[in-house]
Coordinates of C-alpha atoms in Angstrom, one line a residue:
Chain A
M18 CA -2.1 18.6 19.1
E19 CA -2.6 14.9 19.1
F20 CA -5.9 13.2 18.1
L21 CA -6.6 12.3 21.8
N22 CA -6.3 16.0 22.7
Y23 CA -9.4 16.7 20.5
V24 CA -11.4 13.7 21.9
E25 CA -11.6 15.0 25.5
P26 CA -13.0 18.4 24.7
A27 CA -15.4 16.9 22.2
L28 CA -16.6 14.4 24.9
L29 CA -17.0 17.2 27.5
G30 CA -18.9 19.2 24.9
L31 CA -21.1 16.2 24.2
Q32 CA -21.8 15.7 27.9
A33 CA -22.8 19.3 28.3
A34 CA -25.0 18.9 25.2
V35 CA -26.7 15.9 26.8
A36 CA -27.1 17.7 30.0
I37 CA -28.8 20.8 28.6
P38 CA -32.0 19.1 27.4
I39 CA -32.0 17.2 30.7
I40 CA -31.9 20.5 32.5
I41 CA -34.8 21.9 30.4
S42 CA -36.9 18.8 31.1
T43 CA -36.2 18.6 34.8
A44 CA -36.8 22.4 35.1
S45 CA -40.2 21.6 33.7
L46 CA -40.7 18.8 36.3
M47 CA -39.5 21.2 39.0
R48 CA -42.2 23.8 37.9
K49 CA -44.9 21.2 37.9
G50 CA -43.9 19.8 41.2
K51 CA -45.4 16.3 40.5
N52 CA -42.2 14.4 41.2
G53 CA -41.5 15.8 44.6
I54 CA -38.7 18.2 45.5
F55 CA -35.7 16.1 44.0
P56 CA -36.0 17.5 40.5
A57 CA -35.3 21.1 41.8
F58 CA -32.0 19.9 43.3
F59 CA -31.2 17.8 40.3
T60 CA -31.7 20.7 37.8
F61 CA -29.3 22.8 39.7
A62 CA -26.8 19.9 40.0
M63 CA -26.9 19.4 36.3
M64 CA -26.4 23.1 35.7
G65 CA -23.2 22.7 37.8
L66 CA -22.2 19.7 35.7
T67 CA -22.8 21.6 32.5
M68 CA -20.8 24.5 33.6
S69 CA -18.0 22.3 34.8
D70 CA -17.9 20.5 31.5
L71 CA -17.8 23.7 29.5
Y72 CA -15.0 24.9 31.6
G73 CA -13.1 21.7 31.2
M74 CA -13.7 21.7 27.4
I75 CA -12.5 25.3 27.0
F76 CA -9.4 24.5 29.2
A77 CA -8.6 21.4 27.2
I78 CA -8.8 23.4 23.9
L79 CA -6.9 26.4 25.1
R80 CA -4.3 24.7 27.2
P81 CA -4.0 21.1 25.9
D82 CA -0.7 20.2 27.5
E83 CA -1.2 21.8 30.8
R84 CA -2.6 20.1 34.0
M85 CA -5.5 22.1 35.3
P86 CA -4.7 23.8 38.7
F87 CA -7.4 24.3 41.3
A88 CA -10.2 26.0 39.4
A89 CA -13.8 26.8 39.2
D90 CA -14.9 23.5 37.8
E91 CA -14.0 21.8 41.1
I92 CA -16.4 24.1 42.9
A93 CA -19.0 23.3 40.3
E94 CA -18.5 19.5 40.8
C95 CA -18.5 19.9 44.5
A96 CA -21.7 21.9 44.2
M97 CA -23.2 19.2 42.0
F98 CA -22.6 16.4 44.7
L99 CA -23.8 18.6 47.5
L100 CA -27.0 19.4 45.6
L101 CA -27.6 15.8 44.8
S102 CA -26.9 14.9 48.4
A103 CA -29.3 17.5 49.6
G104 CA -31.9 16.1 47.1
L105 CA -31.4 12.6 48.4
E106 CA -31.8 13.8 52.0
A107 CA -35.0 15.6 51.1
L108 CA -36.2 12.5 49.2
A109 CA -35.5 10.3 52.2
G110 CA -37.5 12.8 54.4
K111 CA -38.8 11.4 57.7
R112 CA -37.8 7.9 56.8
K113 CA -34.1 8.6 56.9
K114 CA -32.2 6.7 59.6
W115 CA -28.6 6.3 60.6
M116 CA -26.9 3.3 59.0
P117 CA -23.5 2.9 60.6
G118 CA -22.5 0.1 58.2
A119 CA -23.2 2.2 55.1
F120 CA -21.4 5.2 56.8
L121 CA -18.4 3.1 57.6
F122 CA -18.1 1.7 54.1
A123 CA -18.6 5.1 52.5
I124 CA -15.8 6.7 54.7
L125 CA -13.5 3.7 54.1
Y126 CA -14.1 3.4 50.4
M127 CA -14.1 7.0 49.5
S128 CA -11.1 7.7 51.8
A129 CA -9.2 5.1 49.8
N130 CA -10.2 6.8 46.6
I131 CA -9.1 10.2 47.9
A132 CA -5.8 8.7 49.0
L133 CA -5.3 7.5 45.5
W134 CA -6.2 10.9 44.1
I135 CA -3.6 12.5 46.4
A136 CA -1.0 9.9 45.4
W137 CA -1.6 10.7 41.7
S138 CA -1.9 14.4 41.9
G139 CA 0.0 15.4 45.0
E140 CA -2.7 18.0 45.7
W141 CA -3.6 16.8 49.2
I142 CA -5.5 19.8 50.5
Q143 CA -7.7 20.1 47.4
D144 CA -8.4 16.4 47.0
T145 CA -9.2 16.1 50.8
L146 CA -11.5 19.1 50.8
F147 CA -13.3 18.4 47.6
G148 CA -13.4 14.7 48.4
L149 CA -15.7 15.3 51.4
P150 CA -18.9 15.8 49.3
Y151 CA -18.1 12.4 47.5
V152 CA -18.0 10.7 50.9
Y153 CA -21.4 12.3 52.0
F154 CA -22.9 11.4 48.6
A155 CA -21.6 7.9 48.8
Y156 CA -23.0 7.4 52.3
L157 CA -26.5 8.6 51.2
L158 CA -26.3 6.3 48.1
F159 CA -25.3 3.2 50.2
R160 CA -28.0 4.0 52.7
G161 CA -30.6 4.5 50.0
L162 CA -29.6 1.3 48.2
E163 CA -30.2 -0.6 51.5
Y164 CA -33.5 1.3 52.1
V165 CA -34.9 0.5 48.6
R166 CA -33.6 -3.1 48.6
A167 CA -31.7 -2.5 45.4
W168 CA -29.8 -5.8 45.6
D169 CA -32.3 -8.4 44.2
V170 CA -30.3 -11.6 44.6
S171 CA -28.5 -12.5 47.9
G172 CA -24.8 -11.9 47.6
E173 CA -25.2 -9.1 45.0
R174 CA -24.3 -6.5 47.6
T175 CA -21.1 -8.4 48.7
L176 CA -20.1 -9.0 45.0
A177 CA -20.5 -5.2 44.3
M178 CA -18.5 -4.2 47.4
V179 CA -15.7 -6.8 46.7
T180 CA -15.5 -5.7 43.0
G181 CA -15.3 -2.0 44.0
I182 CA -12.5 -2.8 46.6
V183 CA -10.5 -5.1 44.1
V184 CA -10.5 -2.3 41.5
L185 CA -9.1 0.1 44.1
L186 CA -6.6 -2.4 45.4
M187 CA -5.3 -3.0 41.9
Q188 CA -5.0 0.7 41.3
A189 CA -3.1 1.1 44.6
L190 CA -0.9 -1.8 43.7
M191 CA 0.2 0.0 40.5
L192 CA 1.8 2.7 42.7
F193 CA 4.4 0.1 43.9
I194 CA 5.1 -1.6 40.5
T195 CA 8.1 -0.2 38.7
Q196 CA 8.0 -2.5 35.6
E197 CA 6.0 -0.9 32.9
T198 CA 4.6 -4.1 31.4
T199 CA 3.4 -5.4 34.7
K200 CA 2.0 -2.0 35.5
E201 CA 0.0 -1.8 32.3
T202 CA -1.3 -5.4 32.7
V203 CA -2.5 -4.6 36.2
N204 CA -4.1 -1.3 34.9
L205 CA -5.9 -3.2 32.1
G206 CA -7.0 -5.8 34.5
S207 CA -8.3 -3.2 36.9
L208 CA -10.1 -1.3 34.1
A209 CA -11.6 -4.5 32.7
I210 CA -13.1 -5.3 36.1
G211 CA -14.2 -1.7 36.4
Y212 CA -16.0 -1.7 33.1
G213 CA -17.4 -5.1 33.8
F214 CA -18.9 -3.6 37.0
T215 CA -20.2 -0.7 35.0
A216 CA -21.9 -3.0 32.6
W217 CA -23.5 -4.9 35.4
L218 CA -24.8 -1.6 36.9
F219 CA -26.2 -0.7 33.4
W220 CA -28.0 -4.0 33.3
K221 CA -29.4 -3.5 36.8
N222 CA -30.6 -0.1 35.9
Y223 CA -32.2 -1.5 32.6
R224 CA -34.0 -4.2 34.6
S225 CA -35.2 -1.7 37.1
L226 CA -36.5 0.6 34.4
R227 CA -38.1 -2.3 32.4
D228 CA -39.8 -3.7 35.5
Q229 CA -41.2 -0.2 36.2
S230 CA -39.8 -0.4 39.7
Y231 CA -40.9 2.5 41.9
G232 CA -38.9 5.6 41.2
E233 CA -36.5 5.7 44.2
K234 CA -35.0 2.3 43.5
T235 CA -34.1 3.3 39.9
L236 CA -32.9 6.7 41.1
Y237 CA -30.5 5.2 43.7
L238 CA -29.3 2.6 41.1
S239 CA -28.8 5.2 38.4
L240 CA -27.0 7.6 40.8
T241 CA -24.7 4.7 41.9
L242 CA -23.9 4.1 38.2
F243 CA -23.2 7.8 37.8
L244 CA -20.9 8.0 40.8
W245 CA -19.1 4.8 39.8
T246 CA -18.4 6.0 36.2
I247 CA -17.0 9.2 37.6
L248 CA -14.7 7.3 39.9
T249 CA -13.6 5.0 37.1
S250 CA -12.8 8.0 35.0
Y251 CA -10.6 9.4 37.7
M252 CA -8.7 6.0 37.7
S253 CA -8.0 6.1 34.0
D254 CA -5.8 8.1 31.8
G255 CA -5.6 9.0 28.1
L256 CA -7.9 6.9 25.9
Y257 CA -9.4 5.0 28.9
Y258 CA -10.3 8.4 30.5
D259 CA -12.1 9.3 27.3
I260 CA -14.0 5.9 27.3
S261 CA -14.9 6.4 30.9
L262 CA -16.1 10.0 30.2
G263 CA -18.3 8.6 27.4
I264 CA -19.7 6.0 29.7
N265 CA -20.4 8.6 32.4
T266 CA -22.4 10.6 29.7
L267 CA -24.4 7.6 28.9
S268 CA -25.4 7.3 32.6
L269 CA -27.1 10.8 32.5
P270 CA -30.2 9.9 30.5
I271 CA -30.8 7.0 32.9
V272 CA -30.7 9.2 36.0
W273 CA -33.0 11.6 34.1
I274 CA -35.6 8.8 33.4
A275 CA -35.3 7.8 37.1
V276 CA -36.0 11.4 38.2
K277 CA -39.0 11.5 35.9
R278 CA -40.4 8.4 37.5
L279 CA -40.1 9.6 41.1
P280 CA -43.3 9.7 43.0
G281 CA -44.5 13.0 44.4
D282 CA -44.6 13.8 48.1
A283 CA -46.8 15.7 50.5
D284 CA -44.0 18.3 51.1
G285 CA -43.3 18.7 47.4
A286 CA -42.3 21.7 45.5
A287 CA -45.7 22.3 44.0
E288 CA -47.3 22.6 47.5
G289 CA -44.5 24.8 48.7
M290 CA -44.9 27.1 45.8
D291 CA -48.6 27.6 46.6
D292 CA -48.0 29.0 49.9
Q293 CA -45.8 31.8 48.6
Chain B
M5 CA 1.0 51.5 41.8
I6 CA -2.3 53.0 43.0
Y7 CA -3.8 53.2 46.4
A8 CA -7.1 51.4 46.0
E9 CA -8.3 52.5 49.4
N10 CA -7.9 56.1 48.5
V11 CA -9.8 55.6 45.3
L12 CA -12.5 54.0 47.2
I13 CA -12.7 56.9 49.7
C14 CA -12.8 59.4 46.8
I15 CA -15.8 57.6 45.2
A16 CA -17.6 56.4 48.3
V17 CA -17.8 59.6 50.3
P18 CA -20.2 61.5 48.0
L19 CA -22.3 58.3 47.7
L20 CA -22.4 57.9 51.4
I21 CA -23.6 61.5 51.9
A22 CA -26.1 60.9 49.1
L23 CA -27.6 58.1 51.2
M24 CA -28.9 60.7 53.6
F25 CA -31.0 62.3 50.9
L26 CA -32.4 59.2 49.3
Q27 CA -35.4 57.0 50.1
G28 CA -36.6 53.5 49.1
S29 CA -35.2 51.8 46.0
A30 CA -32.7 54.6 45.2
K31 CA -31.2 54.3 48.7
R32 CA -31.0 50.5 48.5
F33 CA -29.3 50.7 45.2
V34 CA -26.7 53.3 46.3
A35 CA -26.0 51.2 49.5
S36 CA -25.7 48.1 47.5
F37 CA -23.4 49.9 45.0
L38 CA -21.2 50.9 47.9
S39 CA -21.2 47.3 49.2
G40 CA -20.1 46.2 45.8
M41 CA -17.2 48.5 45.8
A42 CA -16.1 47.4 49.3
A43 CA -16.4 43.8 48.2
C44 CA -14.1 44.5 45.2
L45 CA -11.4 46.0 47.7
L46 CA -11.8 43.0 50.0
A47 CA -11.5 40.5 47.1
A48 CA -8.3 42.3 46.0
Y49 CA -6.9 41.8 49.6
V50 CA -7.9 38.2 49.8
G51 CA -6.8 37.5 46.3
G52 CA -3.3 39.0 47.1
Y53 CA -3.0 36.9 50.2
I54 CA -4.1 33.7 48.4
E55 CA -1.6 34.4 45.6
M56 CA 1.1 34.7 48.1
L57 CA 0.0 31.6 49.9
S58 CA -0.6 29.4 46.9
G59 CA 2.5 30.3 45.0
M60 CA 0.4 30.1 41.7
G61 CA 1.7 33.4 40.3
T62 CA -0.2 36.6 39.5
E63 CA -1.5 35.5 36.0
N64 CA -2.7 32.0 37.2
T65 CA -4.3 33.5 40.3
A66 CA -6.2 36.0 38.2
I67 CA -7.3 33.4 35.7
F68 CA -8.1 30.5 38.1
L69 CA -8.6 31.8 41.6
S70 CA -9.9 35.3 41.3
P71 CA -13.4 34.2 39.9
I72 CA -13.8 32.1 43.1
I73 CA -12.7 34.8 45.5
E74 CA -14.6 37.7 43.7
E75 CA -17.9 35.7 43.4
I76 CA -17.8 34.7 47.1
M77 CA -17.1 38.4 48.1
K78 CA -20.1 39.5 45.9
L79 CA -22.3 36.7 47.3
L80 CA -21.8 37.7 51.0
P81 CA -23.6 41.0 50.9
V82 CA -26.5 39.6 48.8
L83 CA -26.8 36.7 51.2
F84 CA -26.7 39.0 54.2
Y85 CA -29.4 41.2 52.7
L86 CA -31.5 38.1 51.8
L87 CA -31.3 36.4 55.1
L88 CA -31.6 39.6 57.2
F89 CA -34.4 41.5 55.4
E90 CA -36.2 38.7 53.4
P91 CA -36.7 41.0 50.4
K92 CA -39.2 40.7 47.6
D93 CA -37.8 39.4 44.3
A94 CA -37.5 42.7 42.7
E95 CA -35.6 44.1 45.6
L96 CA -33.2 41.2 45.6
L97 CA -32.4 41.9 42.0
L98 CA -32.0 45.5 42.6
V99 CA -29.5 44.9 45.3
A100 CA -27.7 42.2 43.3
V101 CA -27.4 44.7 40.3
G102 CA -26.2 47.4 42.7
I103 CA -23.4 45.2 44.0
G104 CA -22.4 43.9 40.6
T105 CA -22.2 47.4 39.1
G106 CA -20.5 48.8 42.2
F107 CA -17.9 45.9 42.0
A108 CA -17.4 46.5 38.3
T109 CA -17.1 50.3 38.6
F110 CA -14.5 50.2 41.3
E111 CA -12.5 47.5 39.5
N112 CA -12.6 49.4 36.3
C113 CA -11.6 52.6 38.2
C114 CA -8.5 50.9 39.6
Y115 CA -7.6 49.3 36.2
V116 CA -7.9 52.5 34.3
L117 CA -5.9 54.4 36.9
S118 CA -3.1 51.8 37.0
R119 CA -2.9 51.2 33.3
G120 CA -4.1 54.5 31.8
A121 CA -7.0 55.4 29.7
H122 CA -5.3 56.3 26.5
S123 CA -6.7 53.5 24.3
L124 CA -10.3 53.9 23.5
P125 CA -10.8 50.2 22.4
Y126 CA -9.3 49.1 25.8
V127 CA -11.6 51.4 27.8
L128 CA -14.7 50.2 25.8
I129 CA -13.8 46.6 26.3
R130 CA -13.3 47.2 30.1
G131 CA -16.6 49.0 30.3
S132 CA -18.8 46.9 28.1
V133 CA -17.3 43.4 28.8
V134 CA -15.8 43.2 32.2
G135 CA -18.4 45.5 33.7
V136 CA -21.2 43.6 32.2
M137 CA -19.6 40.3 33.2
H138 CA -19.8 41.2 36.9
L139 CA -23.3 42.4 36.5
V140 CA -24.4 39.3 34.6
S141 CA -22.9 36.9 37.2
M142 CA -24.7 38.8 40.0
V143 CA -28.1 38.8 38.1
A144 CA -27.5 35.0 37.6
L145 CA -26.8 34.6 41.3
A146 CA -29.9 36.6 42.3
V147 CA -32.0 34.5 40.0
G148 CA -30.5 31.3 41.3
L149 CA -31.2 32.4 44.9
H150 CA -34.7 33.5 44.0
L151 CA -35.4 30.1 42.4
L152 CA -33.9 28.3 45.4
K153 CA -36.3 30.2 47.7
R154 CA -39.2 29.7 45.3
Y155 CA -38.8 25.9 45.2
K156 CA -37.9 25.6 48.9
V157 CA -34.4 24.3 48.3
F158 CA -32.7 27.3 50.0
T159 CA -30.1 25.2 51.8
I160 CA -26.3 25.5 52.1
S161 CA -25.8 23.1 49.2
G162 CA -28.3 25.1 47.1
I163 CA -26.5 28.4 47.8
I164 CA -23.1 26.8 46.9
G165 CA -24.8 25.5 43.8
A166 CA -25.9 28.9 42.8
L167 CA -22.5 30.4 43.7
S168 CA -20.9 27.7 41.6
L169 CA -22.8 28.8 38.5
A170 CA -21.7 32.4 38.9
V171 CA -18.2 31.3 39.6
T172 CA -17.9 29.1 36.6
F173 CA -19.4 31.7 34.3
H174 CA -16.8 34.2 35.6
A175 CA -14.1 31.6 35.3
I176 CA -15.0 30.6 31.7
Y177 CA -14.8 34.3 30.8
N178 CA -11.4 34.7 32.4
L179 CA -10.1 31.5 30.8
L180 CA -11.3 32.6 27.3
V181 CA -9.7 36.0 27.4
S182 CA -6.4 34.7 28.9
E183 CA -5.4 33.4 25.5
P184 CA -4.9 35.6 22.5
G185 CA -6.9 35.1 19.3
T186 CA -10.5 33.8 18.6
S187 CA -11.1 32.7 22.2
T188 CA -10.6 36.3 23.4
Y189 CA -13.4 37.6 21.2
V190 CA -15.6 34.6 22.2
G191 CA -14.9 35.7 25.8
Y192 CA -15.8 39.3 25.1
A193 CA -19.2 38.2 23.5
L194 CA -19.9 35.9 26.6
P195 CA -21.1 38.6 29.1
L196 CA -23.2 40.3 26.5
L197 CA -24.7 37.1 25.5
G198 CA -25.4 36.2 29.1
A199 CA -27.0 39.6 29.6
L200 CA -29.3 39.0 26.5
I201 CA -30.3 35.5 27.8
L202 CA -30.9 36.6 31.3
Y203 CA -32.8 39.8 30.5
P204 CA -36.1 38.0 29.3
Q205 CA -35.7 35.2 32.0
T206 CA -35.5 37.9 34.8
N207 CA -38.4 39.8 33.5
Y208 CA -40.3 36.5 33.2
Y209 CA -39.8 35.4 36.7
L210 CA -40.4 38.8 38.2
G211 CA -43.4 39.4 36.0
K212 CA -44.9 36.1 37.0
R213 CA -44.3 36.9 40.7
E214 CA -46.0 40.2 40.3
E215 CA -49.0 38.6 38.6
R216 CA -49.3 36.0 41.6
R217 CA -49.0 38.7 44.3
P218 CA -52.5 40.2 44.3
S219 CA -54.3 36.8 44.5
T220 CA -52.1 35.6 47.4

């Protein structure tokens, strides 16, 4: 067993270890009901993530050289995104409105991602089916980012969109390059841009948290970071995958802080509990 | 080869007749026990079909796909009961326990009939580990569904979320016992550990509900 084979299960275990206290904390928020209904969805979503991580960790330890077939962790991840999406829908409440631009971008961007997953794995039914919650989640995020005016400086949104597209195009380009050195160079370039974008999202989240922005803005920004780090991890392999997984784990406490800062709402869980 | 349908008939007929003489919780439990056995048979049919369709092989289907199929089949009667009868929390748990034990009993019967019951350790493991695993995953599912209702997040995504927890728990057990050595023993301990963790939680939630009931 190579050194890297130990790193992945260790990182998955670490992510589960980070998620467990978050679950305990948000379960408490869910009981108190002061932060609206989102913590309830988030708690269940984090449970899904934890179980998926534990499954992935055990698989990586027991079968290090095998590619995981379609398994329960995909259901858990799918459930996580559906729960987060349901939470965002509930959060938007009566204010939600149809945003064709956000929808179109979500469809195009996530479809391009799914196409790449299929090209890499060949599992087209699985990737298409389990990619759908990503599309829905991405749409809700893009819509939410617009709603909360997450882009402070003009041109920030365009820059974010272009960066995401460039990373995808570079990954797609690699499918057609046969020369190993060129392929590796393009891969490194794509990862560098991807990690740069991640760093920028971390900075935006930091600023939003520091400025004590109202909860929803930080929540949408932190969930964007969470989704982006997951997408980056899917684009990377070996050591780069482990780095991306580590970065994804770092995004969890930021989402947790954002959830804690959410304002309550009139239809919140606490009120709901009282009528039972 | 055994004829699982015949085994089901053999066990189910006395229970079906027993239903005529039972009332209240006992009747609900026996009915859910029967549903659990039927769910097990249906899961075997669906599993066999998917194994043929996916070409994953018997072992891989059992390790990776059967937790998904079995937990979905166990969820359906609970969901049906929950949506149709809107039961109290204790009743939901009773039905979930009935389905889990019915499923585990029928699965154990078929395994013992097909592989023999000569080895006491094997029979003990089947009874105290696999049986408990089905029970624990069902209790976890019932607690999950109860929480979803309590916090008003009983949506399709919520149900899939609760189901995914039961599926992953089951899948982790299957994965652990699929490899010989220490992982198998960890796998054997998992359902019992799950039962020990869930027991006080379930009592806590049900107890709290009962405390709240007179004032509401």
